[in-house]
Coordinates of C-alpha atoms in Angstrom, one line a residue:
M1 CA 92.6 14.2 -56.6
S2 CA 90.4 11.9 -54.4
K3 CA 89.7 8.4 -55.6
P4 CA 86.0 7.6 -56.5
F5 CA 84.0 5.3 -54.3
I6 CA 83.8 2.7 -57.1
E7 CA 87.5 1.9 -57.3
Q8 CA 88.1 -1.8 -58.0
T9 CA 88.2 -2.9 -54.4
G10 CA 84.6 -1.9 -54.0
K11 CA 85.5 0.0 -50.8
P12 CA 85.4 3.7 -50.1
D13 CA 88.6 5.7 -49.9
S14 CA 88.7 6.5 -46.2
S15 CA 91.4 9.1 -46.6
S16 CA 89.2 11.4 -48.7
E17 CA 87.2 14.3 -47.2
P18 CA 83.4 14.1 -47.3
A19 CA 81.6 16.1 -50.0
A20 CA 79.3 17.7 -47.5
G21 CA 80.2 18.7 -44.0
K22 CA 76.7 18.5 -42.4
A23 CA 73.6 16.5 -43.2
S24 CA 71.6 19.7 -43.0
S25 CA 72.9 21.0 -46.3
A26 CA 70.1 19.3 -48.2
K27 CA 70.1 21.7 -51.2
E28 CA 73.6 20.6 -52.1
F29 CA 72.5 17.2 -53.1
L30 CA 68.7 17.2 -53.6
T31 CA 67.2 17.9 -57.0
D32 CA 64.4 20.4 -57.3
K33 CA 61.8 17.6 -57.3
D34 CA 63.4 16.1 -54.2
L35 CA 63.1 19.4 -52.3
S36 CA 59.4 19.3 -52.6
Y37 CA 59.3 15.9 -50.9
K38 CA 61.9 16.8 -48.2
P39 CA 59.3 16.9 -45.3
F40 CA 58.2 13.4 -46.3
Y41 CA 61.8 12.1 -46.3
E42 CA 62.5 13.7 -42.9
F43 CA 59.5 12.4 -41.0
S44 CA 58.9 9.1 -42.9
S45 CA 59.0 5.8 -40.9
F46 CA 61.5 4.6 -43.5
N47 CA 65.2 5.1 -43.2
Y48 CA 66.7 7.6 -45.8
V49 CA 70.4 8.1 -46.2
T50 CA 72.3 9.9 -49.0
V51 CA 75.9 8.9 -49.8
D52 CA 78.5 10.8 -51.9
S53 CA 80.8 9.4 -54.5
L54 CA 83.5 8.8 -51.8
G55 CA 81.1 6.5 -49.8
K56 CA 80.5 9.2 -47.1
I57 CA 77.1 10.0 -45.6
V58 CA 76.0 13.5 -46.5
A59 CA 72.4 13.2 -45.3
A60 CA 70.2 11.0 -43.1
N61 CA 66.6 11.5 -42.0
S62 CA 65.4 11.5 -38.4
T63 CA 64.3 7.9 -38.6
S64 CA 67.8 6.7 -39.6
M65 CA 69.4 8.7 -36.8
S66 CA 66.9 7.3 -34.3
N67 CA 67.2 3.7 -35.4
L68 CA 71.0 3.8 -35.3
G69 CA 71.4 6.0 -32.2
F70 CA 73.7 8.5 -33.9
S71 CA 73.2 12.3 -34.0
E72 CA 73.2 14.3 -37.2
E73 CA 76.8 15.5 -36.5
E74 CA 78.0 11.9 -35.8
L75 CA 76.6 10.6 -39.1
A76 CA 77.7 13.5 -41.3
G77 CA 80.9 12.5 -43.2
K78 CA 80.9 9.0 -41.7
P79 CA 81.8 6.2 -44.2
I80 CA 78.6 4.4 -45.0
L81 CA 80.2 1.0 -44.6
D82 CA 81.0 1.8 -40.9
I83 CA 77.3 1.4 -39.9
F84 CA 77.1 -2.0 -41.4
H85 CA 77.9 -5.3 -39.7
P86 CA 81.5 -6.4 -40.6
G87 CA 80.1 -9.6 -42.0
D88 CA 77.9 -7.7 -44.5
R89 CA 80.2 -4.8 -45.5
E90 CA 81.8 -6.5 -48.5
G91 CA 78.4 -7.4 -50.1
V92 CA 77.0 -3.9 -49.5
A93 CA 80.2 -2.3 -50.9
E94 CA 79.8 -4.3 -54.1
R95 CA 76.2 -3.3 -54.5
L96 CA 77.0 0.4 -53.9
K97 CA 79.8 0.2 -56.4
T98 CA 77.5 -1.3 -59.0
S99 CA 74.8 1.3 -58.2
F100 CA 77.3 4.1 -58.7
E101 CA 78.3 2.7 -62.0
N102 CA 74.7 2.4 -63.2
P103 CA 72.8 5.7 -62.3
G104 CA 69.0 5.4 -62.3
V105 CA 69.0 1.6 -61.7
E106 CA 67.7 0.4 -58.3
Y107 CA 69.6 -2.2 -56.3
R108 CA 68.3 -4.1 -53.3
W109 CA 69.8 -5.9 -50.3
E110 CA 69.1 -7.1 -46.8
A111 CA 71.9 -6.5 -44.3
R112 CA 72.8 -6.1 -40.7
K113 CA 73.7 -2.7 -39.2
V114 CA 75.5 -1.9 -36.0
K115 CA 73.9 0.8 -33.7
K116 CA 76.0 3.2 -31.7
D117 CA 75.4 1.1 -28.6
G118 CA 76.9 -2.0 -30.4
S119 CA 73.6 -3.9 -30.9
V120 CA 72.6 -5.2 -34.3
I121 CA 69.6 -4.4 -36.4
W122 CA 68.5 -5.8 -39.8
A123 CA 67.4 -3.5 -42.7
R124 CA 65.9 -4.2 -46.1
E125 CA 67.1 -1.4 -48.4
N126 CA 67.0 0.0 -52.0
A127 CA 69.8 2.1 -53.5
K128 CA 69.7 4.3 -56.6
T129 CA 72.4 6.7 -57.9
V130 CA 71.2 10.1 -59.2
R131 CA 72.7 13.2 -60.6
T132 CA 71.7 16.6 -59.1
D133 CA 70.9 19.7 -61.1
S134 CA 74.5 20.9 -60.4
G135 CA 76.0 17.7 -61.8
Q136 CA 76.9 16.1 -58.6
V137 CA 76.4 12.3 -58.2
F138 CA 74.9 10.8 -55.1
T139 CA 73.5 7.4 -54.1
K140 CA 70.2 7.5 -52.2
I141 CA 69.4 4.6 -49.9
A142 CA 65.9 3.9 -48.6
G143 CA 65.1 1.1 -46.2
E144 CA 63.0 -0.4 -43.5
D145 CA 63.8 -2.0 -40.2
I146 CA 63.2 -5.8 -40.4
T147 CA 64.9 -6.8 -37.2
Q148 CA 61.9 -8.4 -35.6
Q149 CA 61.1 -10.6 -38.6
K150 CA 64.8 -11.6 -39.0
L151 CA 65.1 -12.3 -35.3
A152 CA 62.0 -14.5 -35.3
L153 CA 63.2 -16.5 -38.3
S154 CA 66.7 -16.8 -36.8
M155 CA 65.3 -18.1 -33.5
L156 CA 63.2 -20.7 -35.3
S157 CA 66.2 -21.8 -37.4
M158 CA 68.4 -22.1 -34.3
E159 CA 65.9 -24.1 -32.4
K160 CA 65.5 -26.5 -35.3
K161 CA 69.3 -27.0 -35.5
V162 CA 69.6 -27.5 -31.8
F163 CA 66.8 -30.1 -31.6
E164 CA 68.1 -31.9 -34.6
T165 CA 71.5 -32.1 -32.9
M166 CA 69.9 -33.5 -29.7
A167 CA 67.7 -36.0 -31.7
A168 CA 70.9 -37.3 -33.3
N169 CA 72.3 -38.0 -29.8
K170 CA 75.3 -35.8 -30.3
P171 CA 77.4 -35.1 -27.2
L172 CA 76.2 -32.2 -25.0
Y173 CA 79.2 -30.1 -25.9
R174 CA 78.2 -30.2 -29.6
T175 CA 74.8 -28.8 -28.8
L176 CA 76.2 -26.1 -26.5
D177 CA 78.8 -25.2 -29.0
L178 CA 76.1 -24.8 -31.7
I179 CA 74.0 -22.5 -29.4
C180 CA 77.1 -20.3 -28.8
S181 CA 77.9 -20.1 -32.5
E182 CA 74.3 -19.3 -33.5
I183 CA 74.0 -16.5 -30.8
E184 CA 77.3 -15.0 -31.8
G185 CA 76.2 -14.8 -35.4
L186 CA 73.2 -12.7 -34.3
A187 CA 75.1 -10.3 -32.0
N188 CA 78.0 -7.9 -32.8
G189 CA 81.2 -8.7 -30.9
M190 CA 79.6 -11.1 -28.4
L191 CA 81.7 -14.1 -27.3
C192 CA 79.6 -16.8 -25.6
S193 CA 80.4 -19.6 -23.2
F194 CA 78.7 -22.3 -21.2
L195 CA 80.0 -23.7 -17.9
I196 CA 78.4 -26.8 -16.3
V197 CA 78.1 -27.5 -12.6
D198 CA 80.2 -30.5 -11.6
E199 CA 79.0 -33.5 -9.5
S200 CA 80.1 -31.8 -6.3
G201 CA 77.9 -28.8 -7.0
K202 CA 80.8 -26.5 -6.0
R203 CA 82.6 -25.9 -9.3
L204 CA 81.9 -24.9 -12.9
R205 CA 83.5 -27.0 -15.7
H206 CA 84.0 -26.1 -19.3
G207 CA 80.9 -26.7 -21.5
A208 CA 81.5 -24.8 -24.7
A209 CA 83.3 -21.6 -25.7
P210 CA 84.0 -21.7 -29.5
S211 CA 85.2 -18.1 -29.7
L212 CA 86.9 -17.4 -26.4
P213 CA 90.7 -17.7 -26.3
A214 CA 91.5 -21.3 -25.5
E215 CA 94.0 -20.3 -22.8
Y216 CA 91.3 -18.3 -21.0
A217 CA 88.7 -21.1 -21.3
R218 CA 91.2 -23.6 -19.8
A219 CA 92.0 -21.1 -16.9
I220 CA 88.4 -20.8 -15.8
D221 CA 87.6 -24.5 -16.1
G222 CA 86.9 -25.7 -12.6
S223 CA 86.3 -22.2 -11.2
E224 CA 84.5 -22.0 -7.8
I225 CA 80.9 -21.1 -7.2
G226 CA 80.7 -18.4 -4.6
P227 CA 79.5 -14.9 -3.6
S228 CA 82.4 -13.1 -5.3
T229 CA 83.8 -15.3 -8.1
G230 CA 83.5 -13.5 -11.3
S231 CA 80.2 -13.2 -13.2
C232 CA 79.6 -17.0 -13.7
G233 CA 80.5 -18.3 -10.2
T234 CA 78.5 -15.5 -8.6
A235 CA 75.5 -16.1 -10.9
A236 CA 75.5 -19.8 -10.0
Y237 CA 75.7 -18.9 -6.3
R238 CA 73.0 -16.2 -6.4
K239 CA 70.8 -18.1 -8.9
E240 CA 70.2 -14.9 -10.7
P241 CA 71.8 -12.9 -13.6
V242 CA 75.0 -11.0 -12.9
I243 CA 75.8 -8.1 -15.2
V244 CA 79.4 -6.8 -15.0
T245 CA 79.8 -3.9 -17.4
D246 CA 83.5 -3.3 -16.7
I247 CA 85.6 -6.2 -15.5
E248 CA 88.5 -3.8 -14.8
T249 CA 86.7 -2.1 -12.0
D250 CA 84.1 -4.6 -10.7
P251 CA 85.0 -6.2 -7.3
L252 CA 83.4 -9.5 -8.3
W253 CA 86.3 -10.0 -10.7
D254 CA 89.1 -9.3 -8.1
D255 CA 90.4 -12.9 -8.3
Y256 CA 89.9 -13.3 -12.1
R257 CA 90.6 -9.8 -13.4
H258 CA 94.1 -10.5 -14.6
L259 CA 92.9 -13.5 -16.6
A260 CA 90.2 -11.6 -18.4
L261 CA 92.3 -8.4 -19.1
E262 CA 95.2 -10.5 -20.5
H263 CA 92.7 -11.5 -23.2
S264 CA 91.1 -8.1 -23.7
L265 CA 87.8 -9.2 -22.1
R266 CA 86.2 -6.1 -20.5
A267 CA 82.5 -7.0 -19.9
C268 CA 80.8 -10.2 -18.9
W269 CA 77.1 -11.0 -18.3
S270 CA 76.2 -14.4 -16.9
I271 CA 72.8 -16.1 -16.6
P272 CA 72.4 -19.2 -14.4
I273 CA 70.8 -22.2 -16.1
I274 CA 68.2 -23.6 -13.7
S275 CA 66.4 -26.9 -14.0
S276 CA 62.7 -27.5 -13.7
E277 CA 63.5 -28.6 -10.1
D278 CA 65.1 -25.3 -9.3
K279 CA 68.7 -26.7 -9.4
V280 CA 71.5 -24.8 -10.9
L281 CA 72.8 -26.8 -13.9
G282 CA 75.4 -24.3 -15.2
T283 CA 75.8 -20.7 -16.6
F284 CA 75.6 -19.0 -19.9
A285 CA 78.1 -16.1 -20.3
M286 CA 78.4 -13.3 -22.8
Y287 CA 81.8 -11.5 -23.0
Y288 CA 82.7 -8.3 -24.8
K289 CA 86.0 -6.6 -25.5
E290 CA 84.8 -3.2 -24.4
P291 CA 82.9 -2.1 -21.3
R292 CA 79.2 -2.1 -22.0
S293 CA 75.7 -2.9 -20.8
P294 CA 73.2 -5.3 -22.5
V295 CA 70.4 -3.9 -24.7
P296 CA 66.9 -5.3 -25.0
G297 CA 67.6 -7.2 -28.3
E298 CA 70.5 -9.0 -26.8
L299 CA 68.4 -10.1 -23.8
V300 CA 66.0 -11.9 -26.2
L301 CA 69.0 -13.9 -27.5
V302 CA 70.1 -14.7 -24.0
D303 CA 66.7 -16.0 -23.0
T304 CA 66.6 -18.3 -26.0
A305 CA 70.1 -19.6 -25.4
V306 CA 69.4 -20.4 -21.8
R307 CA 66.1 -22.1 -22.6
L308 CA 67.6 -24.4 -25.2
A309 CA 70.6 -25.2 -23.0
T310 CA 68.3 -26.1 -20.1
V311 CA 66.6 -28.6 -22.3
A312 CA 69.9 -30.0 -23.6
I313 CA 71.5 -30.4 -20.2
E314 CA 68.4 -31.9 -18.5
R315 CA 68.1 -34.4 -21.4
T316 CA 71.7 -35.4 -21.1
N317 CA 71.5 -35.7 -17.3
A318 CA 68.4 -37.9 -17.7
Q319 CA 70.1 -40.1 -20.2
E320 CA 73.1 -40.5 -18.0
M321 CA 70.9 -41.4 -15.0
A322 CA 69.0 -44.0 -17.1
T323 CA 72.2 -45.5 -18.3
H324 CA 73.6 -45.6 -14.7
F325 CA 70.4 -47.2 -13.4
A326 CA 70.4 -49.8 -16.2
E327 CA 74.0 -50.7 -15.3
I328 CA 73.1 -51.2 -11.6
L329 CA 70.1 -53.4 -12.6
E330 CA 72.3 -55.4 -15.0
E331 CA 74.9 -56.2 -12.4
A332 CA 72.6 -56.8 -9.4
I333 CA 73.0 -60.1 -7.7
N334 CA 69.3 -60.6 -7.3
E335 CA 67.2 -61.6 -10.3
I336 CA 65.3 -58.6 -11.7
Y337 CA 62.4 -58.6 -14.2
I338 CA 60.6 -55.6 -15.6
F339 CA 57.3 -56.2 -17.4
D340 CA 55.0 -54.3 -19.6
A341 CA 51.9 -53.4 -17.5
G342 CA 49.5 -54.1 -20.3
T343 CA 50.9 -57.2 -22.1
F344 CA 53.0 -58.6 -19.3
S345 CA 55.8 -59.1 -21.8
F346 CA 59.4 -58.8 -20.6
L347 CA 60.9 -55.3 -21.1
Q348 CA 64.1 -55.9 -19.2
V349 CA 65.7 -58.9 -17.5
N350 CA 69.1 -58.6 -15.8
K351 CA 72.1 -60.8 -16.2
G352 CA 71.4 -62.9 -13.1
A353 CA 67.9 -63.8 -14.2
R354 CA 69.0 -64.5 -17.8
D355 CA 71.7 -66.8 -16.6
N356 CA 69.3 -68.7 -14.4
L357 CA 66.7 -69.1 -17.1
G358 CA 69.1 -69.8 -19.9
Y359 CA 67.5 -67.3 -22.3
S360 CA 68.9 -64.3 -24.0
L361 CA 67.2 -60.9 -23.6
E362 CA 66.0 -60.9 -27.2
E363 CA 64.3 -64.3 -26.6
L364 CA 62.7 -63.2 -23.4
R365 CA 61.2 -60.1 -25.0
E366 CA 59.2 -62.4 -27.2
M367 CA 57.8 -64.3 -24.2
T368 CA 55.6 -63.7 -21.1
P369 CA 56.0 -65.2 -17.6
E370 CA 53.4 -67.9 -18.5
D371 CA 55.8 -69.2 -21.2

């Protein structure tokens, strides 16, 4: 006898057969009252899914199928948890278990779902377990797509964290690492990395890659910029995005293919990070462990990541340049004085001038040339 969906693990028994073979057999799980509303369910803008006691999908309306990208045949008999993001499955399983144990009581959640193409959407859903006229028990799930609202909030939250990190003068790698982690949390299976153009302008150095295999990250550190040097080197060379949907077959990866495949990396899209002066600062790459193309929702994430990284890298470069300039001034043989244009008070006085005058910088900043 098959185990019920509500066994103590809170997970469906994947070895059990679905209660219904096709989602079209609506009369097998709809009550008489439900049947009168079937056209509303079918063509509603809301998602409607019905799950049996084994946690298998037995019905889904056209909106659900359209939003997820699956056909009726693909969804029929599919474990309901399979369409949820791995990070949210445990929570959804627990709520479904509780719903099944308490027929007639409505339970709510917000969770991520994974579409057939691998992209992620957010849903706000209600679940209620009911008993049909024939005595069968099913859980009905109704929900709406809230992806745009969630994405907007997530983008604002990420920007806040990134700017707080920069304001705290954390090292650049900390900011880039944060951007990678935030983007990876919003996409399913995406592994992000940043590479930074070195001083020679000919190579890319490691910037951040929190989820890529460390051995692979080390191997590509210092990779060349050129017309056929993987996704990142080529993107930096062309100054335009490079989308490689299958590393195993794309000629751009001839010199790096073995490195990627050794770590099960199959797709890589790279976007150049370009400064306000049209100079390539680095690249932002997205890896996947299966051949695939980007979808519109992922491109929004990429644009945000590149924009934030541009600000962070340019800020760091400006700080380093200012520090270098200050060091040159400090060690200059000639006496150098920098004044405030309005008050004529000293802003900066180099070592040579301070030694000649016999005052410290702090003392001079309280004075003017007239003193």
